[in-house]
Structure formats: structure tokens, C-alpha cells
Amino acid sequence: MLQNINEVLLSKMATIGEDVSEAIELLRRGELVAIPTETVYGLAANALDQTAVTKIFVIKQRPTFDPLIIHVGSIEQAEGYVHKFPDKALQLAKVFWPGPLTLVLPKQSIIPDIVTSGLGTVGIRCPNHPFTSRLLAELEFPLAAPSANPFGYVSPTTAQHVDDQLGDKIKYILDGGSCQIGLESTIVGFENKTPTLYRRGAISVESIENIIGPIQTILQSTSNPIAPGQLESHYAPRKPIYLGDITSLKKDYPNKVTGVLRFKKTKDTSPGDLVLSEKGNLEEAAQNLFATLRQLDRMDVEIILAEEVPNIGIGMAINDRLQRAASK
Ligand code: TXA
Ligand code: MG
């Protein structure tokens, strides 16, 4: 009897492994697989299979008005799913792919409407991770993959993070280690031929402008139908998080048990504070951000106090995620 119960429980748990062939087989059968990328883990399905894509929305509890991005192995593969690369998009793809850049481009009809929430454009990127590159080279379809977390929660940067939240709902998590960058991709579109930044990521505005010239910024807001996933309250831990100067925040909440998130180690750092990068390295801080927010969420504290990082390079993307996490 006991054995039977164990079998039932075990059958409900995801396998965590490094078997790319297993992932390929499951994806070909229309199943979901969590995949590693250099940014965050994705919850992947055959982007051309409407039934498989529907499972993503169900498992993530994601509203169907929030479009998914698709992942391809190369610019050549991408050309089969978008109408035409505007010159500037092609220039960016040539420089930054494979890498943390999503381009929003007019889609071909082979991409089902459910993927794009009915929009005429599709977000597309070529990720930079050896396992996922192998997947995409061998599969005969692109992978639709949002971040592998329940809608609105912090994105996963390890296989364990995926397992913690979705392990009872999917069969396989392809374990590619800790994500190298740790923040979701930079998203750029070309609405009315104007290059537009929709989401900040590791690739900065400056490095994009160095290649294609000026780009306008239209980040999120609940009323922005173009990037509906850019909802203000996003990437959020379950506990309230307050952003600002830690010393004054502590005075604002004298009676709360607080967890503290610091950028770097200074004379003000207390032993219990969690530090993103001891020496104040922004890339390291980005890698550690989501895991640290998860850690604070699990700790025995009532609220989280966090400080912003220097607003340069990837620091702008870190601050963007902190602000969204704090906006409730
Ligand atoms: O780094 C990443 O981009 C990760 C990894 C797994 O590749 N994926 C990811 O997906 O962050 P997701 O679904 O969590 O975020 C994609 C964002 C959403 O906010 C969505 O609103 C936006 O891209 N998006 C997708 N298609 C779009 C479109 N056609 N126009 C504007 N925004 C779009
Ligand atoms: Mg997401």
C-alpha cells in the first residue's frame, strides 16, 4: 500500500537531468520541458503545436493576453517564422545572437495566434546555452518558452528553482547549471520603423545604440497593449518588498522582522544581510538577484528591504526588476 502511494507521488515529480535526447523526444511528443538558457530557465513547448503551447499557459497560470517568445537556433531558422528582418533588426541579430536579445518582428502565419496573443508580431530570440543550442539545432520546430515560473513570480535561474514551483506539473527539467546572466533578455521592437526598447536586460541601450543609432524606450505599464507582460508588478516575491536606503527603511518599519538585500559589502552591512556581490560587481549581482529574492522569500521575515544598484549597464536592468518586485 505504502509502496503504491510512493509510486503515485514519484510519478508526479519531474526528472532533473542532462539528457538532451530525452528532452528532444518529449518535445516532439508535444510535452513541456524546462530548458536552461543564459538568461533564465524557460518552460518550452513546440511553438507550432497549439495544444502543446496551451499547456504552457495552463501550467504557468498565465493570462492568454500575454504573448510568448519563440526560440530558434540561428538567424536562418528565424527567417522561416518572421516576414522580414528590418535592416536594423538583422544588424542586432548578427551582433548579439546567440545571446540575451529578443526581437519583436512581424510574424508568418505558421506561428499560431495563441503564441502571440493574436498580435501580428512575434518575439524571437536565439539563446546562448550549449544544451539548448543542441536542442534547437536538432528539432524541426522553434520552441515557445516563457520563464519557467508561475505567472508574476521571480524567474528561475537554476533547475532546482523550476522544480520547487513546477516540478509536480512537468516531466523533465534539463539541468544546465546556474544561468550565466540571471536576468531575462532585452526586448527590442520596430513598431512604425522606430527601434523601441520594451524590456531592459543584459544588453544595454548604449550597446544597441552603438550599432543602430537612437532607440526609444517604452517600458511596460498595465495599459501598454504592445508588451502586456511588462506588467508593473512582476518578478515579485510573495513578501512585501520595499526599495530605498536601508537605514531609513529600517526606521520606517521598526516593528517588522526584516530581511535585507544589499548590493555590496560595506561598513553598514549587518551579518544577516544578503549581499548580491561582495565587491560590487554588477554582472555578479545580476546572476545572484533572483536566487537571493527567493532565499529572502523563504526566510523567517515579514518584509524585505532592498537597495538599488548603480544605474549603469546591467545595473539598469537590475533596478528595473527590483522596482517591479517592489511595486504591489
Ligand atoms: O530571457 C528571456 O527572454 C526568457 C528566456 C526563457 O528566453 N524568456 C522570457 O519570457 O522572459 P517571458 O514570457 O517571461 O517574457 C517575454 C516577454 C513578455 O513580457 C511578453 O509580454 C513580451 O516578451 N512579448 C512577447 N511577444 C511580444 C510581442 N509580440 N510584442 C511585445 N512584447 C512581446
Ligand atoms: Mg516571465
Coordinates of C-alpha atoms and ligand atoms in Angstrom, one line a residue:
M1 CA 0.0 0.0 0.0
L2 CA 2.7 2.4 1.1
Q3 CA 4.7 1.5 -1.9
N4 CA 1.8 2.4 -4.2
I5 CA 1.4 5.8 -2.6
N6 CA 5.1 6.4 -3.1
E7 CA 4.8 5.4 -6.8
V8 CA 1.9 7.8 -7.3
L9 CA 3.9 10.6 -5.6
L10 CA 7.1 9.8 -7.6
S11 CA 5.2 9.7 -10.9
K12 CA 4.1 13.3 -10.3
M13 CA 7.7 14.6 -9.9
A14 CA 9.8 16.0 -12.7
T15 CA 13.1 14.3 -13.5
I16 CA 16.0 16.7 -13.4
G17 CA 18.7 15.6 -15.8
E18 CA 21.2 16.5 -18.5
D19 CA 19.8 14.2 -21.2
V20 CA 19.3 16.4 -24.3
S21 CA 17.9 13.4 -26.3
E22 CA 15.2 12.8 -23.7
A23 CA 14.2 16.5 -23.9
I24 CA 14.0 16.2 -27.7
E25 CA 11.8 13.2 -27.5
L26 CA 9.4 14.7 -25.0
L27 CA 9.2 18.0 -27.0
R28 CA 8.5 16.0 -30.2
R29 CA 5.6 14.3 -28.4
G30 CA 4.1 17.7 -27.5
E31 CA 5.2 17.6 -23.9
L32 CA 6.7 20.6 -22.0
V33 CA 10.3 20.6 -20.9
A34 CA 12.1 23.2 -18.8
I35 CA 15.2 24.3 -20.6
P36 CA 18.3 26.3 -19.5
T37 CA 19.3 29.5 -21.2
E38 CA 21.9 32.1 -20.4
T39 CA 19.2 34.4 -19.1
V40 CA 16.7 32.4 -17.0
Y41 CA 15.1 28.9 -17.4
G42 CA 12.3 28.6 -19.9
L43 CA 9.2 26.4 -19.9
A44 CA 9.4 25.1 -23.5
A45 CA 6.9 23.6 -26.0
N46 CA 6.7 23.1 -29.8
A47 CA 5.8 26.6 -30.8
L48 CA 3.9 25.3 -33.9
D49 CA 1.7 23.0 -31.8
Q50 CA -1.2 24.9 -30.4
T51 CA -2.1 22.1 -27.9
A52 CA 1.4 22.0 -26.6
V53 CA 1.5 25.8 -26.3
T54 CA -1.8 25.9 -24.4
K55 CA -0.2 23.7 -21.7
I56 CA 2.3 26.5 -21.0
F57 CA -0.5 29.0 -20.2
V58 CA -2.3 26.5 -18.0
I59 CA 0.8 25.4 -16.0
K60 CA 2.1 28.9 -15.5
Q61 CA -1.4 30.3 -14.9
R62 CA -0.5 32.9 -17.4
P63 CA -3.2 35.1 -18.9
T64 CA -3.6 34.3 -22.7
F65 CA -3.2 38.0 -23.5
D66 CA 0.5 37.9 -22.5
P67 CA 2.4 36.7 -25.6
L68 CA 5.2 34.2 -25.5
I69 CA 8.6 34.5 -27.2
I70 CA 9.9 31.8 -29.5
H71 CA 13.5 30.4 -29.5
V72 CA 15.5 29.5 -32.6
G73 CA 19.0 28.1 -33.3
S74 CA 20.1 30.7 -35.9
I75 CA 19.1 33.7 -38.0
E76 CA 18.4 31.3 -40.9
Q77 CA 15.9 29.4 -38.7
A78 CA 14.3 32.7 -37.6
E79 CA 13.7 33.7 -41.2
G80 CA 11.2 30.9 -41.5
Y81 CA 9.0 32.4 -38.8
V82 CA 9.1 36.2 -39.4
H83 CA 8.2 38.1 -42.5
K84 CA 11.4 40.0 -43.0
F85 CA 14.1 41.3 -40.8
P86 CA 14.3 45.1 -41.0
D87 CA 17.9 46.1 -41.6
K88 CA 18.4 47.2 -38.1
A89 CA 17.0 44.0 -36.6
L90 CA 19.4 42.0 -38.8
Q91 CA 22.3 44.1 -37.6
L92 CA 21.4 43.5 -34.0
A93 CA 20.9 39.7 -34.5
K94 CA 24.2 39.5 -36.2
V95 CA 26.0 41.1 -33.3
F96 CA 24.1 39.7 -30.3
W97 CA 22.8 36.3 -31.3
P98 CA 23.2 33.8 -29.8
G99 CA 22.5 35.9 -26.8
P100 CA 20.1 37.8 -24.5
L101 CA 18.3 39.8 -27.1
T102 CA 14.6 39.3 -28.1
L103 CA 13.5 40.9 -31.4
V104 CA 9.8 41.7 -31.9
L105 CA 9.1 41.2 -35.7
P106 CA 6.1 40.7 -38.0
K107 CA 5.2 37.0 -37.8
Q108 CA 4.5 34.5 -40.5
S109 CA 1.1 32.7 -40.3
I110 CA 2.8 29.4 -39.4
I111 CA 3.1 30.7 -35.8
P112 CA -0.2 30.0 -34.1
D113 CA -2.1 33.0 -32.7
I114 CA -2.0 31.6 -29.2
V115 CA 1.7 32.1 -29.1
T116 CA 1.4 35.8 -29.9
S117 CA -1.9 36.5 -28.1
G118 CA -3.3 37.4 -31.5
L119 CA -0.6 40.1 -32.2
G120 CA 0.8 40.3 -35.7
T121 CA 4.3 40.3 -34.3
V122 CA 6.3 37.6 -32.6
G123 CA 9.1 37.9 -30.0
I124 CA 12.0 35.8 -31.2
R125 CA 15.5 35.0 -29.8
C126 CA 18.4 32.7 -30.3
P127 CA 19.6 31.7 -26.8
N128 CA 23.2 31.0 -25.9
H129 CA 23.5 27.8 -23.9
P130 CA 25.1 24.6 -25.1
F131 CA 22.2 22.2 -24.2
T132 CA 19.5 24.5 -25.7
S133 CA 21.6 25.2 -28.8
R134 CA 21.8 21.4 -29.4
L135 CA 18.0 21.1 -28.9
L136 CA 17.3 23.9 -31.3
A137 CA 19.7 22.6 -33.9
E138 CA 18.1 19.1 -33.9
L139 CA 14.4 20.0 -33.5
E140 CA 12.4 20.7 -36.6
F141 CA 10.3 23.4 -34.9
P142 CA 11.0 26.5 -32.8
L143 CA 10.4 26.5 -29.0
A144 CA 7.9 28.8 -27.4
A145 CA 9.2 29.4 -23.9
P146 CA 8.4 31.9 -21.2
S147 CA 10.3 32.0 -18.0
A148 CA 9.6 28.7 -16.1
N149 CA 7.8 30.2 -13.1
P150 CA 4.2 30.7 -12.0
F151 CA 2.9 34.0 -13.6
G152 CA 4.1 37.1 -11.8
Y153 CA 6.7 35.3 -9.6
V154 CA 10.5 35.7 -9.8
S155 CA 12.1 33.9 -12.8
P156 CA 14.1 30.7 -12.1
T157 CA 17.9 30.7 -12.6
T158 CA 18.6 27.0 -11.5
A159 CA 16.9 23.7 -12.3
Q160 CA 16.0 23.5 -8.6
H161 CA 14.1 26.8 -8.8
V162 CA 12.0 25.3 -11.5
D163 CA 11.5 22.1 -9.6
D164 CA 10.4 23.9 -6.5
Q165 CA 7.5 25.5 -8.2
L166 CA 6.6 23.5 -11.3
G167 CA 8.1 20.1 -10.5
D168 CA 4.8 18.4 -10.0
K169 CA 3.4 19.7 -13.3
I170 CA 6.1 18.8 -15.8
K171 CA 8.0 15.7 -16.7
Y172 CA 11.6 16.9 -17.4
I173 CA 13.9 19.7 -16.4
L174 CA 17.0 19.9 -18.5
D175 CA 19.7 20.9 -16.0
G176 CA 22.2 23.3 -17.5
G177 CA 23.5 24.7 -14.2
S178 CA 23.1 28.3 -12.9
C179 CA 22.1 30.8 -15.6
Q180 CA 25.1 32.9 -16.6
I181 CA 23.3 36.2 -16.9
G182 CA 20.4 35.8 -14.5
L183 CA 18.0 38.4 -15.9
E184 CA 15.5 38.0 -18.8
S185 CA 16.5 39.1 -22.3
T186 CA 16.5 42.7 -23.5
I187 CA 13.4 43.1 -25.8
V188 CA 13.5 45.4 -28.9
G189 CA 10.8 46.0 -31.4
F190 CA 10.5 48.1 -34.6
E191 CA 6.9 49.5 -34.4
N192 CA 6.4 52.0 -37.2
K193 CA 10.1 51.5 -38.1
T194 CA 11.2 53.1 -34.8
P195 CA 13.5 50.9 -32.8
T196 CA 11.9 50.6 -29.4
L197 CA 13.1 49.1 -26.1
Y198 CA 10.3 47.2 -24.3
R199 CA 12.3 45.4 -21.6
R200 CA 15.7 46.1 -20.1
G201 CA 18.2 43.2 -19.9
A202 CA 21.9 42.5 -20.1
I203 CA 22.3 44.2 -23.5
S204 CA 22.2 47.9 -22.7
V205 CA 20.6 50.7 -24.6
E206 CA 24.1 52.1 -25.1
S207 CA 25.4 48.9 -26.8
I208 CA 22.3 48.8 -29.0
E209 CA 22.6 52.5 -30.0
N210 CA 26.3 51.9 -30.8
I211 CA 25.1 49.6 -33.6
I212 CA 21.8 51.0 -34.9
G213 CA 21.6 54.6 -33.6
P214 CA 18.9 56.1 -31.4
I215 CA 16.3 53.8 -29.8
Q216 CA 13.2 55.0 -27.9
T217 CA 12.2 53.4 -24.6
I218 CA 8.6 52.3 -24.0
L219 CA 8.8 50.2 -20.9
Q220 CA 5.7 48.4 -19.6
S221 CA 2.7 49.7 -17.8
T222 CA -0.5 47.8 -17.3
S223 CA -2.1 49.9 -20.1
N224 CA 0.5 49.1 -22.7
P225 CA -1.1 46.5 -25.0
I226 CA 2.1 46.0 -27.0
A227 CA 4.1 44.5 -24.2
P228 CA 1.4 43.3 -21.8
G229 CA 3.8 41.0 -20.0
Q230 CA 5.6 44.1 -18.8
L231 CA 3.1 44.5 -16.0
E232 CA 4.4 46.7 -13.3
S233 CA 4.0 44.2 -10.5
H234 CA 6.1 41.4 -11.8
Y235 CA 9.1 39.4 -11.0
A236 CA 7.9 39.6 -7.4
P237 CA 8.5 37.6 -4.3
R238 CA 5.4 36.9 -2.2
K239 CA 6.6 39.0 0.7
P240 CA 6.3 42.8 0.5
I241 CA 9.5 44.4 -0.7
Y242 CA 10.5 48.0 0.0
L243 CA 13.1 49.7 -2.0
G244 CA 15.4 52.6 -0.8
D245 CA 18.1 53.5 1.7
I246 CA 18.2 50.5 4.1
T247 CA 19.0 52.7 7.2
S248 CA 15.9 54.9 6.7
L249 CA 13.7 52.0 5.6
K250 CA 14.5 50.3 8.9
K251 CA 13.3 53.4 10.7
D252 CA 10.1 53.3 8.6
Y253 CA 9.3 49.7 9.7
P254 CA 10.6 49.5 13.3
N255 CA 8.2 46.7 14.4
K256 CA 8.7 44.3 11.5
V257 CA 11.0 41.4 11.2
T258 CA 13.0 42.3 8.1
G259 CA 15.2 40.6 5.6
V260 CA 17.8 42.9 3.9
L261 CA 19.1 42.8 0.3
R262 CA 22.3 44.7 -0.3
F263 CA 24.2 45.4 -3.4
K264 CA 27.7 45.1 -1.9
K265 CA 29.5 44.7 1.3
T266 CA 30.1 48.0 3.2
K267 CA 30.7 49.1 6.8
D268 CA 26.9 49.3 7.1
T269 CA 26.3 45.6 6.2
S270 CA 25.0 43.6 9.1
P271 CA 25.8 39.9 9.5
G272 CA 22.3 38.7 8.5
D273 CA 22.1 40.9 5.3
L274 CA 22.1 39.1 2.0
V275 CA 24.7 40.6 -0.4
L276 CA 24.4 40.4 -4.2
S277 CA 28.1 40.9 -4.9
E278 CA 30.6 41.4 -2.1
K279 CA 32.9 43.5 -4.2
G280 CA 30.1 45.4 -6.0
N281 CA 30.3 43.7 -9.4
L282 CA 27.1 44.4 -11.4
E283 CA 27.3 41.2 -13.5
E284 CA 27.7 39.1 -10.4
A285 CA 24.8 41.0 -8.8
A286 CA 22.6 40.2 -11.8
Q287 CA 23.5 36.5 -11.6
N288 CA 22.5 36.3 -7.9
L289 CA 19.5 38.6 -7.9
F290 CA 16.6 36.1 -8.4
A291 CA 18.1 33.3 -6.3
T292 CA 18.6 35.9 -3.5
L293 CA 15.0 37.1 -3.7
R294 CA 13.8 33.5 -3.5
Q295 CA 16.0 33.0 -0.4
L296 CA 14.6 36.1 1.3
D297 CA 11.1 34.8 0.5
R298 CA 11.8 31.5 2.3
M299 CA 13.4 33.2 5.3
D300 CA 11.5 33.8 8.5
V301 CA 11.0 37.5 7.9
E302 CA 7.8 39.6 7.4
I303 CA 9.1 42.2 4.8
I304 CA 12.1 42.6 2.6
L305 CA 14.2 45.8 2.4
A306 CA 16.3 46.3 -0.6
E307 CA 18.7 48.9 -2.0
E308 CA 19.1 49.8 -5.7
V309 CA 22.4 49.2 -7.5
P310 CA 24.3 51.8 -9.6
N311 CA 22.1 52.7 -12.5
I312 CA 24.6 51.9 -15.3
G313 CA 24.9 49.0 -17.8
I314 CA 23.2 45.9 -16.5
G315 CA 22.5 47.8 -13.3
M316 CA 19.6 49.5 -15.0
A317 CA 18.0 46.1 -15.7
I318 CA 18.6 45.0 -12.0
N319 CA 17.0 48.2 -10.8
D320 CA 14.1 47.6 -13.2
R321 CA 13.4 44.2 -11.7
L322 CA 13.8 45.5 -8.1
Q323 CA 11.3 48.3 -8.9
R324 CA 8.8 45.8 -10.4
A325 CA 9.2 43.5 -7.4
A326 CA 8.6 46.4 -5.1
S327 CA 5.5 47.6 -6.9
K328 CA 2.4 46.0 -5.5
Ligands
TXA1 O1 15.3 35.8 -21.4 C1 14.1 35.6 -21.8 O2 13.5 36.3 -22.6 C2 13.4 34.3 -21.2 C3 14.1 33.1 -21.7 C4 13.4 31.8 -21.2 O3 14.3 33.1 -23.0 N1 12.0 34.3 -21.5 C5 11.1 35.2 -21.0 O4 9.8 35.0 -21.4 O5 11.5 36.1 -20.2 P1 8.6 35.7 -20.7 O6 7.4 35.2 -21.4 O7 8.7 35.5 -19.3 O8 8.8 37.2 -21.2 C6 8.6 37.6 -22.5 C7 8.1 39.0 -22.6 C8 6.7 39.1 -22.1 O9 6.7 40.1 -21.2 C9 5.8 39.5 -23.3 O10 4.8 40.4 -23.0 C10 6.8 40.0 -24.3 O11 8.0 39.3 -24.0 N2 6.4 39.8 -25.6 C11 6.3 38.6 -26.2 N3 5.9 38.7 -27.5 C12 5.7 40.0 -27.7 C13 5.2 40.8 -28.8 N4 4.9 40.3 -30.0 N5 5.2 42.2 -28.7 C14 5.6 42.7 -27.5 N6 6.0 42.0 -26.4 C15 6.1 40.7 -26.5
MG2 MG 8.4 35.8 -17.3

